[in-house]
PDB file of C-alpha atoms and ligand atoms in Angstrom:
ATOM      1  CA  MET A   1      -0.002   0.001  -0.001  1.00  0.00           C
ATOM      2  CA  ALA A   2       1.301   3.431  -0.919  1.00  0.00           C
ATOM      3  CA  LEU A   3       1.675   5.804   2.008  1.00  0.00           C
ATOM      4  CA  LEU A   4       1.433   9.603   2.072  1.00  0.00           C
ATOM      5  CA  ALA A   5       3.730  11.590   4.364  1.00  0.00           C
ATOM      6  CA  PRO A   6       2.961  15.338   4.397  1.00  0.00           C
ATOM      7  CA  SER A   7       6.069  17.400   5.239  1.00  0.00           C
ATOM      8  CA  ILE A   8       5.427  20.094   7.850  1.00  0.00           C
ATOM      9  CA  LEU A   9       8.303  22.112   6.353  1.00  0.00           C
ATOM     10  CA  SER A  10       5.690  23.904   4.228  1.00  0.00           C
ATOM     11  CA  SER A  11       3.077  24.205   6.968  1.00  0.00           C
ATOM     12  CA  ASP A  12       1.998  27.310   8.853  1.00  0.00           C
ATOM     13  CA  PHE A  13       3.992  26.963  12.063  1.00  0.00           C
ATOM     14  CA  SER A  14       1.778  29.457  13.853  1.00  0.00           C
ATOM     15  CA  ASN A  15      -0.962  26.879  13.465  1.00  0.00           C
ATOM     16  CA  LEU A  16       1.010  23.636  13.533  1.00  0.00           C
ATOM     17  CA  TYR A  17      -1.327  21.607  15.719  1.00  0.00           C
ATOM     18  CA  GLN A  18      -4.368  22.356  13.547  1.00  0.00           C
ATOM     19  CA  GLN A  19      -2.476  21.700  10.325  1.00  0.00           C
ATOM     20  CA  ILE A  20      -1.202  18.323  11.530  1.00  0.00           C
ATOM     21  CA  ARG A  21      -4.700  17.376  12.722  1.00  0.00           C
ATOM     22  CA  MET A  22      -6.089  18.347   9.326  1.00  0.00           C
ATOM     23  CA  VAL A  23      -3.754  16.079   7.362  1.00  0.00           C
ATOM     24  CA  GLU A  24      -4.344  13.257   9.827  1.00  0.00           C
ATOM     25  CA  MET A  25      -8.134  13.530   9.553  1.00  0.00           C
ATOM     26  CA  SER A  26      -7.896  13.688   5.740  1.00  0.00           C
ATOM     27  CA  GLY A  27      -6.082  10.367   5.456  1.00  0.00           C
ATOM     28  CA  ALA A  28      -2.334  11.031   5.688  1.00  0.00           C
ATOM     29  CA  ASP A  29      -0.282   8.057   6.862  1.00  0.00           C
ATOM     30  CA  ARG A  30       2.733   9.718   8.492  1.00  0.00           C
ATOM     31  CA  VAL A  31       3.974  13.167   9.430  1.00  0.00           C
ATOM     32  CA  HIS A  32       7.317  13.987   7.793  1.00  0.00           C
ATOM     33  CA  CYS A  33       9.645  16.304   9.758  1.00  0.00           C
ATOM     34  CA  ASP A  34      12.532  17.955   7.866  1.00  0.00           C
ATOM     35  CA  VAL A  35      15.408  18.751  10.198  1.00  0.00           C
ATOM     36  CA  MET A  36      18.075  21.029   8.652  1.00  0.00           C
ATOM     37  CA  ASP A  37      21.258  22.361  10.209  1.00  0.00           C
ATOM     38  CA  GLY A  38      22.537  25.109   7.882  1.00  0.00           C
ATOM     39  CA  HIS A  39      25.702  23.040   7.252  1.00  0.00           C
ATOM     40  CA  PHE A  40      24.795  19.894   5.376  1.00  0.00           C
ATOM     41  CA  VAL A  41      22.037  21.844   3.649  1.00  0.00           C
ATOM     42  CA  PRO A  42      21.835  25.621   3.181  1.00  0.00           C
ATOM     43  CA  ASN A  43      18.791  26.098   5.373  1.00  0.00           C
ATOM     44  CA  LEU A  44      17.860  25.872   9.044  1.00  0.00           C
ATOM     45  CA  THR A  45      14.633  24.479  10.394  1.00  0.00           C
ATOM     46  CA  PHE A  46      13.984  22.874  13.794  1.00  0.00           C
ATOM     47  CA  GLY A  47      15.178  20.265  16.252  1.00  0.00           C
ATOM     48  CA  PRO A  48      13.779  17.756  18.746  1.00  0.00           C
ATOM     49  CA  ILE A  49      11.632  20.323  20.595  1.00  0.00           C
ATOM     50  CA  LEU A  50       9.394  20.789  17.612  1.00  0.00           C
ATOM     51  CA  VAL A  51       9.364  17.084  16.770  1.00  0.00           C
ATOM     52  CA  GLU A  52       8.120  16.486  20.307  1.00  0.00           C
ATOM     53  CA  ALA A  53       5.351  19.067  19.777  1.00  0.00           C
ATOM     54  CA  ALA A  54       4.398  17.338  16.523  1.00  0.00           C
ATOM     55  CA  ASP A  55       4.268  14.040  18.362  1.00  0.00           C
ATOM     56  CA  ARG A  56       1.788  15.462  20.876  1.00  0.00           C
ATOM     57  CA  SER A  57      -0.368  16.685  17.974  1.00  0.00           C
ATOM     58  CA  THR A  58      -0.983  13.346  16.261  1.00  0.00           C
ATOM     59  CA  GLU A  59      -1.349   9.602  16.545  1.00  0.00           C
ATOM     60  CA  LEU A  60       0.400   9.169  13.182  1.00  0.00           C
ATOM     61  CA  PRO A  61       3.971   7.873  13.011  1.00  0.00           C
ATOM     62  CA  LEU A  62       6.612  10.606  12.807  1.00  0.00           C
ATOM     63  CA  ASP A  63       8.973  10.251   9.859  1.00  0.00           C
ATOM     64  CA  VAL A  64      12.015  12.312  10.816  1.00  0.00           C
ATOM     65  CA  HIS A  65      14.435  13.224   8.028  1.00  0.00           C
ATOM     66  CA  LEU A  66      17.765  14.428   9.397  1.00  0.00           C
ATOM     67  CA  MET A  67      19.593  16.723   6.992  1.00  0.00           C
ATOM     68  CA  ILE A  68      22.311  17.417   9.528  1.00  0.00           C
ATOM     69  CA  GLU A  69      26.003  16.754   9.983  1.00  0.00           C
ATOM     70  CA  ASN A  70      27.018  14.391  12.785  1.00  0.00           C
ATOM     71  CA  PRO A  71      23.518  12.943  13.201  1.00  0.00           C
ATOM     72  CA  ASP A  72      24.838  10.386  15.711  1.00  0.00           C
ATOM     73  CA  ASN A  73      25.054  13.175  18.316  1.00  0.00           C
ATOM     74  CA  PHE A  74      21.296  13.712  18.160  1.00  0.00           C
ATOM     75  CA  LEU A  75      19.760  10.288  17.536  1.00  0.00           C
ATOM     76  CA  GLU A  76      18.725   9.751  21.139  1.00  0.00           C
ATOM     77  CA  ASP A  77      17.165  13.230  21.388  1.00  0.00           C
ATOM     78  CA  PHE A  78      15.102  12.663  18.265  1.00  0.00           C
ATOM     79  CA  TYR A  79      14.068   9.211  19.413  1.00  0.00           C
ATOM     80  CA  LYS A  80      12.959  10.558  22.794  1.00  0.00           C
ATOM     81  CA  ALA A  81      11.039  13.320  21.007  1.00  0.00           C
ATOM     82  CA  GLY A  82       8.825  10.666  19.445  1.00  0.00           C
ATOM     83  CA  SER A  83      10.417   9.741  16.120  1.00  0.00           C
ATOM     84  CA  ASP A  84       9.179   6.436  14.722  1.00  0.00           C
ATOM     85  CA  PHE A  85      11.382   6.535  11.613  1.00  0.00           C
ATOM     86  CA  ILE A  86      14.776   8.235  11.739  1.00  0.00           C
ATOM     87  CA  THR A  87      16.393   8.771   8.343  1.00  0.00           C
ATOM     88  CA  VAL A  88      20.019   9.913   8.048  1.00  0.00           C
ATOM     89  CA  HIS A  89      21.845  10.912   4.877  1.00  0.00           C
ATOM     90  CA  GLN A  90      24.481   8.576   3.502  1.00  0.00           C
ATOM     91  CA  GLU A  91      26.566  11.686   2.749  1.00  0.00           C
ATOM     92  CA  THR A  92      26.794  12.629   6.443  1.00  0.00           C
ATOM     93  CA  CYS A  93      27.635   9.205   7.885  1.00  0.00           C
ATOM     94  CA  PRO A  94      31.165   7.783   7.531  1.00  0.00           C
ATOM     95  CA  HIS A  95      30.138   4.952   9.863  1.00  0.00           C
ATOM     96  CA  LEU A  96      26.730   4.282   8.392  1.00  0.00           C
ATOM     97  CA  HIS A  97      26.533   0.688   9.626  1.00  0.00           C
ATOM     98  CA  ARG A  98      27.018   1.873  13.219  1.00  0.00           C
ATOM     99  CA  THR A  99      24.518   4.708  12.797  1.00  0.00           C
ATOM    100  CA  ILE A 100      21.802   2.443  11.392  1.00  0.00           C
ATOM    101  CA  HIS A 101      22.238  -0.038  14.193  1.00  0.00           C
ATOM    102  CA  ARG A 102      22.204   2.720  16.812  1.00  0.00           C
ATOM    103  CA  ILE A 103      18.824   3.911  15.476  1.00  0.00           C
ATOM    104  CA  LYS A 104      17.461   0.377  15.697  1.00  0.00           C
ATOM    105  CA  GLU A 105      18.857  -0.188  19.208  1.00  0.00           C
ATOM    106  CA  LEU A 106      17.048   2.937  20.346  1.00  0.00           C
ATOM    107  CA  GLY A 107      13.800   1.447  19.046  1.00  0.00           C
ATOM    108  CA  ALA A 108      13.127   3.423  15.863  1.00  0.00           C
ATOM    109  CA  LYS A 109      13.037   2.267  12.254  1.00  0.00           C
ATOM    110  CA  ALA A 110      16.245   3.156  10.418  1.00  0.00           C
ATOM    111  CA  GLY A 111      16.212   4.997   7.105  1.00  0.00           C
ATOM    112  CA  VAL A 112      18.993   6.144   4.803  1.00  0.00           C
ATOM    113  CA  ALA A 113      18.604   9.007   2.326  1.00  0.00           C
ATOM    114  CA  LEU A 114      20.498   9.560  -0.912  1.00  0.00           C
ATOM    115  CA  ASN A 115      20.986  12.941  -2.579  1.00  0.00           C
ATOM    116  CA  PRO A 116      20.202  13.024  -6.315  1.00  0.00           C
ATOM    117  CA  SER A 117      23.940  12.808  -7.097  1.00  0.00           C
ATOM    118  CA  THR A 118      24.674   9.870  -4.759  1.00  0.00           C
ATOM    119  CA  PRO A 119      24.478   6.436  -6.396  1.00  0.00           C
ATOM    120  CA  LEU A 120      22.420   3.602  -5.007  1.00  0.00           C
ATOM    121  CA  SER A 121      25.527   1.414  -5.161  1.00  0.00           C
ATOM    122  CA  THR A 122      26.938   3.230  -2.106  1.00  0.00           C
ATOM    123  CA  LEU A 123      24.386   1.347   0.013  1.00  0.00           C
ATOM    124  CA  GLU A 124      24.945  -2.159  -1.341  1.00  0.00           C
ATOM    125  CA  ASP A 125      26.851  -3.357   1.713  1.00  0.00           C
ATOM    126  CA  ILE A 126      24.216  -2.256   4.242  1.00  0.00           C
ATOM    127  CA  ILE A 127      21.067  -2.592   2.171  1.00  0.00           C
ATOM    128  CA  THR A 128      19.750  -5.602   4.074  1.00  0.00           C
ATOM    129  CA  ASP A 129      20.063  -3.704   7.371  1.00  0.00           C
ATOM    130  CA  ILE A 130      17.836  -0.752   6.573  1.00  0.00           C
ATOM    131  CA  ASP A 131      14.099  -0.326   7.115  1.00  0.00           C
ATOM    132  CA  GLN A 132      13.668   2.482   4.633  1.00  0.00           C
ATOM    133  CA  LEU A 133      15.501   3.983   1.641  1.00  0.00           C
ATOM    134  CA  LEU A 134      14.737   7.646   1.019  1.00  0.00           C
ATOM    135  CA  ILE A 135      15.452   8.734  -2.537  1.00  0.00           C
ATOM    136  CA  MET A 136      15.728  12.507  -2.788  1.00  0.00           C
ATOM    137  CA  SER A 137      14.072  13.776  -5.953  1.00  0.00           C
ATOM    138  CA  VAL A 138      15.298  17.343  -5.313  1.00  0.00           C
ATOM    139  CA  ASN A 139      18.508  18.621  -3.791  1.00  0.00           C
ATOM    140  CA  PRO A 140      17.639  18.775  -0.095  1.00  0.00           C
ATOM    141  CA  GLY A 141      17.257  22.105   1.674  1.00  0.00           C
ATOM    142  CA  PHE A 142      14.048  23.690   0.485  1.00  0.00           C
ATOM    143  CA  GLY A 143      10.444  22.898  -0.231  1.00  0.00           C
ATOM    144  CA  GLY A 144       8.767  23.819  -3.490  1.00  0.00           C
ATOM    145  CA  GLN A 145      11.455  22.619  -5.939  1.00  0.00           C
ATOM    146  CA  SER A 146      10.818  20.686  -9.164  1.00  0.00           C
ATOM    147  CA  PHE A 147      10.966  16.898  -9.282  1.00  0.00           C
ATOM    148  CA  ILE A 148      14.205  15.588 -10.848  1.00  0.00           C
ATOM    149  CA  LYS A 149      13.149  12.991 -13.422  1.00  0.00           C
ATOM    150  CA  ASN A 150      16.277  10.833 -13.077  1.00  0.00           C
ATOM    151  CA  SER A 151      14.940   9.799  -9.681  1.00  0.00           C
ATOM    152  CA  LEU A 152      12.489   7.476 -11.434  1.00  0.00           C
ATOM    153  CA  LYS A 153      15.337   5.279 -12.679  1.00  0.00           C
ATOM    154  CA  LYS A 154      16.832   5.236  -9.197  1.00  0.00           C
ATOM    155  CA  ILE A 155      13.514   4.074  -7.716  1.00  0.00           C
ATOM    156  CA  GLU A 156      13.258   1.301 -10.309  1.00  0.00           C
ATOM    157  CA  ASN A 157      16.830   0.228  -9.530  1.00  0.00           C
ATOM    158  CA  ALA A 158      16.030   0.259  -5.807  1.00  0.00           C
ATOM    159  CA  VAL A 159      13.071  -2.049  -6.429  1.00  0.00           C
ATOM    160  CA  LYS A 160      15.400  -4.429  -8.322  1.00  0.00           C
ATOM    161  CA  LEU A 161      18.026  -4.278  -5.577  1.00  0.00           C
ATOM    162  CA  ARG A 162      15.355  -5.062  -2.966  1.00  0.00           C
ATOM    163  CA  GLU A 163      14.304  -8.132  -4.944  1.00  0.00           C
ATOM    164  CA  GLU A 164      17.862  -9.289  -5.627  1.00  0.00           C
ATOM    165  CA  THR A 165      18.837  -9.005  -1.979  1.00  0.00           C
ATOM    166  CA  ASN A 166      15.575 -10.432  -0.674  1.00  0.00           C
ATOM    167  CA  SER A 167      15.119  -7.340   1.513  1.00  0.00           C
ATOM    168  CA  SER A 168      11.978  -5.614   2.671  1.00  0.00           C
ATOM    169  CA  PHE A 169      12.910  -1.953   3.115  1.00  0.00           C
ATOM    170  CA  LEU A 170      10.365   0.665   2.123  1.00  0.00           C
ATOM    171  CA  ILE A 171      11.230   2.992  -0.727  1.00  0.00           C
ATOM    172  CA  GLU A 172      10.362   6.610  -0.024  1.00  0.00           C
ATOM    173  CA  VAL A 173      10.617   9.600  -2.347  1.00  0.00           C
ATOM    174  CA  ASP A 174      10.954  13.196  -1.252  1.00  0.00           C
ATOM    175  CA  GLY A 175      10.777  16.382  -3.305  1.00  0.00           C
ATOM    176  CA  GLY A 176       8.475  17.784  -5.960  1.00  0.00           C
ATOM    177  CA  ILE A 177       5.615  15.332  -5.367  1.00  0.00           C
ATOM    178  CA  ASN A 178       2.263  16.680  -6.535  1.00  0.00           C
ATOM    179  CA  LYS A 179      -0.754  15.452  -8.499  1.00  0.00           C
ATOM    180  CA  ASP A 180       1.198  15.728 -11.777  1.00  0.00           C
ATOM    181  CA  THR A 181       4.326  13.818 -10.701  1.00  0.00           C
ATOM    182  CA  VAL A 182       2.941  11.258  -8.250  1.00  0.00           C
ATOM    183  CA  SER A 183       1.693   8.684 -10.792  1.00  0.00           C
ATOM    184  CA  ASP A 184       5.075   8.187 -12.470  1.00  0.00           C
ATOM    185  CA  VAL A 185       6.681   7.723  -9.048  1.00  0.00           C
ATOM    186  CA  LEU A 186       3.997   5.238  -8.055  1.00  0.00           C
ATOM    187  CA  ASN A 187       4.531   3.298 -11.267  1.00  0.00           C
ATOM    188  CA  ALA A 188       8.285   3.219 -10.647  1.00  0.00           C
ATOM    189  CA  GLY A 189       7.546   1.221  -7.459  1.00  0.00           C
ATOM    190  CA  CYS A 190       7.728   3.785  -4.643  1.00  0.00           C
ATOM    191  CA  ASP A 191       6.004   2.998  -1.294  1.00  0.00           C
ATOM    192  CA  VAL A 192       6.095   6.246   0.696  1.00  0.00           C
ATOM    193  CA  PHE A 193       5.436   9.676  -0.792  1.00  0.00           C
ATOM    194  CA  VAL A 194       6.584  12.850   0.957  1.00  0.00           C
ATOM    195  CA  ALA A 195       4.725  15.974  -0.106  1.00  0.00           C
ATOM    196  CA  GLY A 196       5.241  19.431   1.385  1.00  0.00           C
ATOM    197  CA  SER A 197       4.149  22.398  -0.678  1.00  0.00           C
ATOM    198  CA  SER A 198       1.570  20.540  -2.760  1.00  0.00           C
ATOM    199  CA  ILE A 199      -0.306  19.867   0.486  1.00  0.00           C
ATOM    200  CA  PHE A 200       0.398  22.685   2.916  1.00  0.00           C
ATOM    201  CA  LYS A 201       0.502  25.502   0.332  1.00  0.00           C
ATOM    202  CA  ALA A 202      -2.728  24.324  -1.287  1.00  0.00           C
ATOM    203  CA  ASP A 203      -5.853  26.473  -0.847  1.00  0.00           C
ATOM    204  CA  ASN A 204      -7.546  23.459   0.683  1.00  0.00           C
ATOM    205  CA  ILE A 205      -5.130  21.245   2.616  1.00  0.00           C
ATOM    206  CA  ALA A 206      -7.657  18.494   3.315  1.00  0.00           C
ATOM    207  CA  ALA A 207      -8.654  18.301  -0.360  1.00  0.00           C
ATOM    208  CA  ALA A 208      -4.990  18.098  -1.412  1.00  0.00           C
ATOM    209  CA  VAL A 209      -4.440  15.102   0.880  1.00  0.00           C
ATOM    210  CA  VAL A 210      -7.573  13.401  -0.364  1.00  0.00           C
ATOM    211  CA  GLU A 211      -6.608  13.959  -4.015  1.00  0.00           C
ATOM    212  CA  LEU A 212      -3.109  12.522  -3.610  1.00  0.00           C
ATOM    213  CA  LYS A 213      -4.387   9.563  -1.569  1.00  0.00           C
ATOM    214  CA  LYS A 214      -6.952   8.841  -4.241  1.00  0.00           C
ATOM    215  CA  ILE A 215      -4.250   8.627  -6.922  1.00  0.00           C
ATOM    216  CA  LEU A 216      -2.087   6.445  -4.642  1.00  0.00           C
ATOM    217  CA  ASN A 217      -4.946   4.081  -3.843  1.00  0.00           C
ATOM    218  CA  ASN A 218      -6.087   3.679  -7.421  1.00  0.00           C
ATOM    219  CA  LYS A 219      -3.219   1.471  -8.509  1.00  0.00           C
TER     220      LYS A 219
HETATM  221  C1  LIG B 301      13.559  18.959   1.030  1.00  0.00           C
HETATM  222  C2  LIG B 301      12.745  18.224   2.080  1.00  0.00           C
HETATM  223  C3  LIG B 301      11.405  17.836   1.633  1.00  0.00           C
HETATM  224  C4  LIG B 301      10.493  18.961   1.302  1.00  0.00           C
HETATM  225  C5  LIG B 301       9.623  18.523   0.168  1.00  0.00           C
HETATM  226  O1  LIG B 301      14.833  19.195   1.516  1.00  0.00           O
HETATM  227  O2  LIG B 301      13.417  17.058   2.506  1.00  0.00           O
HETATM  228  O3  LIG B 301      10.767  16.975   2.562  1.00  0.00           O
HETATM  229  O4  LIG B 301       9.726  19.378   2.372  1.00  0.00           O
HETATM  230  O5  LIG B 301       8.933  19.611  -0.219  1.00  0.00           O
HETATM  231  P1  LIG B 301       8.115  19.674  -1.566  1.00  0.00           P
HETATM  232  O6  LIG B 301       7.078  18.614  -1.490  1.00  0.00           O
HETATM  233  O7  LIG B 301       7.561  21.067  -1.511  1.00  0.00           O
HETATM  234  O8  LIG B 301       9.085  19.469  -2.692  1.00  0.00           O
HETATM  235 ZN1  LIG B 302      12.280  15.395   3.768  1.00  0.00          ZN
END
């Protein structure tokens, strides 16, 4: 089943509780939290305090995407804040095997994200250890960018790798997902769809969730 994960990066933070409730009531499956440090990516967002507030706003699983250097220093804080999935970037983790296993030991599901320029082959040696593979379909740092079409090939290759290695990780895509791009991504074999601006910048947030879910469920 294809899952929808609205990213609160594009939400109205003065009204965060209501906005999270709205996507939950409209059928979203997760709440995606984009954590940025101004080093790994050229933007700053929020840390565990806000993730904890998001956790108190919803029953949905929190899908926490760490776009930060040295994520190991903060894994416990994000876990305690209520993260169900913690995704780190391959590009920030020289000891990725250790990091993945630390996330699992804490009790969260472990995800690894790849920038558009980072090949899937960099994960071959740990692919059976991960719970989720996050394929970035924009360069991370900002909401509202255009979907990079090459990501479709990467998703298809990830599906093949999952079969070849007999693994069961979820494939998630993040960046530029809207009603015009979502079908191609679904057809490529993606499981989890992050969408920020196409949901939270829509005139009607609830209707945007319903529309995307309808496309995802119609396969
Ligand atoms: C980008 C973030 C995304 C972002 C997606 O760095 O990781 O989660 O919020 O935003 P849209 O859906 O607007 O491309
Ligand atoms: Zn994200």
